[in-house]
């Protein structure tokens, strides 16, 4: 049996940087807190927890004083920085540079025209989206899917942005609809803020999934990016399974299979995909 790990899968630049910063701080021996899961992968979170990383939520943050807190790649709204300063908390800022640039663009637009509709194509409640909406005094409108475009007031100015990990195809559909229906005299501008390191994985993972009898997509089930990429795998190859760890792999999946492709999301560590490969090899030996 041939088992191939997709070279294009694994941590994106932003996640890699966040984990490196966490490991550097933990190596100093001091307690380090992280606001939210550092990555949407329970196995990687557990690995860092064993090294001493303590995951907290926003309520916990309000009660901390004079400690170090890491902000993950997703970014945070301005209120988080204000609270940290007030509580004497040292911020280790691991916000992805792509997200940070997007936050600044949205804030500049809001400051220049606070009465316009600032619209974000993204998932309500997602950490990155909360950070983006926070740049607009929480006034931005979030569209989760194409159908939500009908909530917009097409007689008023619209400035459209996107969460960095959303589907480029659906974003373009939203743009086309607004262009066709915006009222005469109203301004519409769209900004393609989708991260190409994520968007480019779609065609790559399609090709990868198509050339294998069985595809194992390794990803945390909370990962938005993981959901998009797994759905693409399954579209191309119905014999695709999403798993969070090697323990979920079932022997019957391997029956009459010549090639297995192992791939994952931008939040999937390489070591976890390798663990899945080794688990399959051991299953074959044992059976």
PDB file of N, CA, C and O in Angstrom, residues 60-99:
ATOM      1  N   UNK A  60     -11.622  34.965  31.945  1.00  0.00           N
ATOM      2  CA  UNK A  60     -10.408  34.713  32.733  1.00  0.00           C
ATOM      3  C   UNK A  60      -9.455  35.901  32.646  1.00  0.00           C
ATOM      4  O   UNK A  60      -8.823  36.284  33.638  1.00  0.00           O
ATOM      5  N   UNK A  61      -9.350  36.483  31.454  1.00  0.00           N
ATOM      6  CA  UNK A  61      -8.424  37.584  31.227  1.00  0.00           C
ATOM      7  C   UNK A  61      -8.715  38.770  32.147  1.00  0.00           C
ATOM      8  O   UNK A  61      -7.786  39.429  32.636  1.00  0.00           O
ATOM      9  N   UNK A  62      -9.977  39.006  32.411  1.00  0.00           N
ATOM     10  CA  UNK A  62     -10.356  40.144  33.259  1.00  0.00           C
ATOM     11  C   UNK A  62      -9.823  40.018  34.684  1.00  0.00           C
ATOM     12  O   UNK A  62      -9.649  41.013  35.381  1.00  0.00           O
ATOM     13  N   UNK A  63      -9.548  38.787  35.120  1.00  0.00           N
ATOM     14  CA  UNK A  63      -9.120  38.562  36.499  1.00  0.00           C
ATOM     15  C   UNK A  63      -7.612  38.365  36.638  1.00  0.00           C
ATOM     16  O   UNK A  63      -7.113  38.165  37.743  1.00  0.00           O
ATOM     17  N   UNK A  64      -6.902  38.387  35.514  1.00  0.00           N
ATOM     18  CA  UNK A  64      -5.447  38.203  35.562  1.00  0.00           C
ATOM     19  C   UNK A  64      -4.742  39.534  35.759  1.00  0.00           C
ATOM     20  O   UNK A  64      -5.198  40.567  35.269  1.00  0.00           O
ATOM     21  N   UNK A  65      -3.605  39.493  36.443  1.00  0.00           N
ATOM     22  CA  UNK A  65      -2.791  40.692  36.673  1.00  0.00           C
ATOM     23  C   UNK A  65      -1.314  40.328  36.515  1.00  0.00           C
ATOM     24  O   UNK A  65      -0.862  39.293  37.006  1.00  0.00           O
ATOM     25  N   UNK A  66      -0.590  41.203  35.824  1.00  0.00           N
ATOM     26  CA  UNK A  66       0.882  41.116  35.759  1.00  0.00           C
ATOM     27  C   UNK A  66       1.388  39.746  35.300  1.00  0.00           C
ATOM     28  O   UNK A  66       2.286  39.159  35.914  1.00  0.00           O
ATOM     29  N   UNK A  67       0.800  39.249  34.235  1.00  0.00           N
ATOM     30  CA  UNK A  67       1.232  37.972  33.644  1.00  0.00           C
ATOM     31  C   UNK A  67       1.490  38.185  32.143  1.00  0.00           C
ATOM     32  O   UNK A  67       1.257  39.271  31.609  1.00  0.00           O
ATOM     33  N   UNK A  68       1.950  37.115  31.484  1.00  0.00           N
ATOM     34  CA  UNK A  68       2.136  37.157  30.035  1.00  0.00           C
ATOM     35  C   UNK A  68       0.995  36.398  29.356  1.00  0.00           C
ATOM     36  O   UNK A  68       0.673  35.272  29.752  1.00  0.00           O
ATOM     37  N   UNK A  69       0.411  37.033  28.352  1.00  0.00           N
ATOM     38  CA  UNK A  69      -0.678  36.409  27.596  1.00  0.00           C
ATOM     39  C   UNK A  69      -0.357  36.460  26.109  1.00  0.00           C
ATOM     40  O   UNK A  69      -0.063  37.533  25.564  1.00  0.00           O
ATOM     41  N   UNK A  70      -0.441  35.305  25.464  1.00  0.00           N
ATOM     42  CA  UNK A  70      -0.199  35.229  24.027  1.00  0.00           C
ATOM     43  C   UNK A  70      -1.515  35.396  23.268  1.00  0.00           C
ATOM     44  O   UNK A  70      -2.519  34.767  23.616  1.00  0.00           O
ATOM     45  N   UNK A  71      -1.495  36.279  22.281  1.00  0.00           N
ATOM     46  CA  UNK A  71      -2.651  36.428  21.378  1.00  0.00           C
ATOM     47  C   UNK A  71      -2.352  35.612  20.129  1.00  0.00           C
ATOM     48  O   UNK A  71      -1.337  35.811  19.469  1.00  0.00           O
ATOM     49  N   UNK A  72      -3.226  34.692  19.798  1.00  0.00           N
ATOM     50  CA  UNK A  72      -3.000  33.764  18.692  1.00  0.00           C
ATOM     51  C   UNK A  72      -3.130  34.448  17.335  1.00  0.00           C
ATOM     52  O   UNK A  72      -3.443  35.643  17.250  1.00  0.00           O
ATOM     53  N   UNK A  73      -2.930  33.684  16.277  1.00  0.00           N
ATOM     54  CA  UNK A  73      -2.874  34.236  14.918  1.00  0.00           C
ATOM     55  C   UNK A  73      -4.162  34.924  14.483  1.00  0.00           C
ATOM     56  O   UNK A  73      -4.144  35.824  13.649  1.00  0.00           O
ATOM     57  N   UNK A  74      -5.324  34.518  15.060  1.00  0.00           N
ATOM     58  CA  UNK A  74      -6.613  35.070  14.632  1.00  0.00           C
ATOM     59  C   UNK A  74      -6.756  36.569  14.897  1.00  0.00           C
ATOM     60  O   UNK A  74      -7.566  37.238  14.262  1.00  0.00           O
ATOM     61  N   UNK A  75      -6.009  37.098  15.880  1.00  0.00           N
ATOM     62  CA  UNK A  75      -6.135  38.523  16.208  1.00  0.00           C
ATOM     63  C   UNK A  75      -7.223  38.781  17.234  1.00  0.00           C
ATOM     64  O   UNK A  75      -8.030  37.912  17.540  1.00  0.00           O
ATOM     65  N   UNK A  76      -7.219  40.007  17.755  1.00  0.00           N
ATOM     66  CA  UNK A  76      -8.153  40.417  18.809  1.00  0.00           C
ATOM     67  C   UNK A  76      -8.650  41.837  18.546  1.00  0.00           C
ATOM     68  O   UNK A  76      -7.961  42.626  17.906  1.00  0.00           O
ATOM     69  N   UNK A  77      -9.824  42.189  19.090  1.00  0.00           N
ATOM     70  CA  UNK A  77     -10.324  43.564  18.966  1.00  0.00           C
ATOM     71  C   UNK A  77      -9.561  44.504  19.892  1.00  0.00           C
ATOM     72  O   UNK A  77      -8.858  44.047  20.818  1.00  0.00           O
ATOM     73  N   UNK A  78      -9.677  45.815  19.686  1.00  0.00           N
ATOM     74  CA  UNK A  78      -8.944  46.793  20.503  1.00  0.00           C
ATOM     75  C   UNK A  78      -9.208  46.655  22.007  1.00  0.00           C
ATOM     76  O   UNK A  78      -8.309  46.921  22.813  1.00  0.00           O
ATOM     77  N   UNK A  79     -10.428  46.232  22.380  1.00  0.00           N
ATOM     78  CA  UNK A  79     -10.771  46.126  23.804  1.00  0.00           C
ATOM     79  C   UNK A  79      -9.843  45.176  24.553  1.00  0.00           C
ATOM     80  O   UNK A  79      -9.560  45.368  25.737  1.00  0.00           O
ATOM     81  N   UNK A  80      -9.358  44.150  23.879  1.00  0.00           N
ATOM     82  CA  UNK A  80      -8.466  43.182  24.528  1.00  0.00           C
ATOM     83  C   UNK A  80      -7.151  43.848  24.910  1.00  0.00           C
ATOM     84  O   UNK A  80      -6.628  43.637  26.014  1.00  0.00           O
ATOM     85  N   UNK A  81      -6.612  44.664  24.021  1.00  0.00           N
ATOM     86  CA  UNK A  81      -5.351  45.365  24.303  1.00  0.00           C
ATOM     87  C   UNK A  81      -5.545  46.373  25.438  1.00  0.00           C
ATOM     88  O   UNK A  81      -4.666  46.537  26.297  1.00  0.00           O
ATOM     89  N   UNK A  82      -6.700  47.034  25.429  1.00  0.00           N
ATOM     90  CA  UNK A  82      -6.984  48.028  26.484  1.00  0.00           C
ATOM     91  C   UNK A  82      -7.069  47.357  27.851  1.00  0.00           C
ATOM     92  O   UNK A  82      -6.538  47.866  28.848  1.00  0.00           O
ATOM     93  N   UNK A  83      -7.726  46.206  27.910  1.00  0.00           N
ATOM     94  CA  UNK A  83      -7.855  45.477  29.166  1.00  0.00           C
ATOM     95  C   UNK A  83      -6.490  44.985  29.654  1.00  0.00           C
ATOM     96  O   UNK A  83      -6.181  45.064  30.848  1.00  0.00           O
ATOM     97  N   UNK A  84      -5.686  44.492  28.728  1.00  0.00           N
ATOM     98  CA  UNK A  84      -4.355  44.005  29.093  1.00  0.00           C
ATOM     99  C   UNK A  84      -3.510  45.123  29.691  1.00  0.00           C
ATOM    100  O   UNK A  84      -2.834  44.939  30.706  1.00  0.00           O
ATOM    101  N   UNK A  85      -3.566  46.284  29.069  1.00  0.00           N
ATOM    102  CA  UNK A  85      -2.807  47.433  29.564  1.00  0.00           C
ATOM    103  C   UNK A  85      -3.276  47.831  30.960  1.00  0.00           C
ATOM    104  O   UNK A  85      -2.462  48.094  31.862  1.00  0.00           O
ATOM    105  N   UNK A  86      -4.566  47.828  31.156  1.00  0.00           N
ATOM    106  CA  UNK A  86      -5.155  48.194  32.450  1.00  0.00           C
ATOM    107  C   UNK A  86      -4.742  47.214  33.552  1.00  0.00           C
ATOM    108  O   UNK A  86      -4.519  47.609  34.703  1.00  0.00           O
ATOM    109  N   UNK A  87      -4.628  45.928  33.200  1.00  0.00           N
ATOM    110  CA  UNK A  87      -4.324  44.891  34.188  1.00  0.00           C
ATOM    111  C   UNK A  87      -2.829  44.560  34.294  1.00  0.00           C
ATOM    112  O   UNK A  87      -2.456  43.594  34.962  1.00  0.00           O
ATOM    113  N   UNK A  88      -1.992  45.354  33.627  1.00  0.00           N
ATOM    114  CA  UNK A  88      -0.556  45.129  33.698  1.00  0.00           C
ATOM    115  C   UNK A  88      -0.115  43.839  33.026  1.00  0.00           C
ATOM    116  O   UNK A  88       0.896  43.235  33.395  1.00  0.00           O
ATOM    117  N   UNK A  89      -0.863  43.404  32.017  1.00  0.00           N
ATOM    118  CA  UNK A  89      -0.569  42.145  31.314  1.00  0.00           C
ATOM    119  C   UNK A  89       0.371  42.418  30.140  1.00  0.00           C
ATOM    120  O   UNK A  89       0.145  43.340  29.353  1.00  0.00           O
ATOM    121  N   UNK A  90       1.420  41.613  30.038  1.00  0.00           N
ATOM    122  CA  UNK A  90       2.328  41.725  28.900  1.00  0.00           C
ATOM    123  C   UNK A  90       1.789  40.870  27.756  1.00  0.00           C
ATOM    124  O   UNK A  90       1.600  39.659  27.903  1.00  0.00           O
ATOM    125  N   UNK A  91       1.541  41.507  26.626  1.00  0.00           N
ATOM    126  CA  UNK A  91       0.998  40.807  25.460  1.00  0.00           C
ATOM    127  C   UNK A  91       2.138  40.250  24.605  1.00  0.00           C
ATOM    128  O   UNK A  91       3.067  40.968  24.245  1.00  0.00           O
ATOM    129  N   UNK A  92       2.054  38.964  24.315  1.00  0.00           N
ATOM    130  CA  UNK A  92       2.910  38.346  23.296  1.00  0.00           C
ATOM    131  C   UNK A  92       2.025  38.238  22.062  1.00  0.00           C
ATOM    132  O   UNK A  92       1.151  37.375  21.975  1.00  0.00           O
ATOM    133  N   UNK A  93       2.222  39.158  21.141  1.00  0.00           N
ATOM    134  CA  UNK A  93       1.274  39.285  20.023  1.00  0.00           C
ATOM    135  C   UNK A  93       1.678  38.410  18.844  1.00  0.00           C
ATOM    136  O   UNK A  93       2.658  38.686  18.159  1.00  0.00           O
ATOM    137  N   UNK A  94       0.912  37.343  18.626  1.00  0.00           N
ATOM    138  CA  UNK A  94       1.178  36.432  17.515  1.00  0.00           C
ATOM    139  C   UNK A  94       0.123  36.564  16.421  1.00  0.00           C
ATOM    140  O   UNK A  94      -0.086  35.638  15.641  1.00  0.00           O
ATOM    141  N   UNK A  95      -0.543  37.731  16.373  1.00  0.00           N
ATOM    142  CA  UNK A  95      -1.532  37.959  15.307  1.00  0.00           C
ATOM    143  C   UNK A  95      -0.864  37.791  13.948  1.00  0.00           C
ATOM    144  O   UNK A  95       0.207  38.363  13.695  1.00  0.00           O
ATOM    145  N   UNK A  96      -1.484  37.017  13.074  1.00  0.00           N
ATOM    146  CA  UNK A  96      -0.941  36.807  11.725  1.00  0.00           C
ATOM    147  C   UNK A  96      -0.790  38.152  11.023  1.00  0.00           C
ATOM    148  O   UNK A  96      -1.710  38.983  11.074  1.00  0.00           O
ATOM    149  N   UNK A  97       0.341  38.404  10.355  1.00  0.00           N
ATOM    150  CA  UNK A  97       0.533  39.686   9.647  1.00  0.00           C
ATOM    151  C   UNK A  97      -0.565  39.989   8.632  1.00  0.00           C
ATOM    152  O   UNK A  97      -0.930  41.153   8.449  1.00  0.00           O
ATOM    153  N   UNK A  98      -1.121  38.956   7.990  1.00  0.00           N
ATOM    154  CA  UNK A  98      -2.190  39.158   7.011  1.00  0.00           C
ATOM    155  C   UNK A  98      -3.444  39.670   7.720  1.00  0.00           C
ATOM    156  O   UNK A  98      -4.121  40.595   7.252  1.00  0.00           O
ATOM    157  N   UNK A  99      -3.750  39.091   8.885  1.00  0.00           N
ATOM    158  CA  UNK A  99      -4.908  39.514   9.667  1.00  0.00           C
ATOM    159  C   UNK A  99      -4.695  40.916  10.219  1.00  0.00           C
ATOM    160  O   UNK A  99      -5.601  41.760  10.206  1.00  0.00           O
TER     161      UNK A  99
END
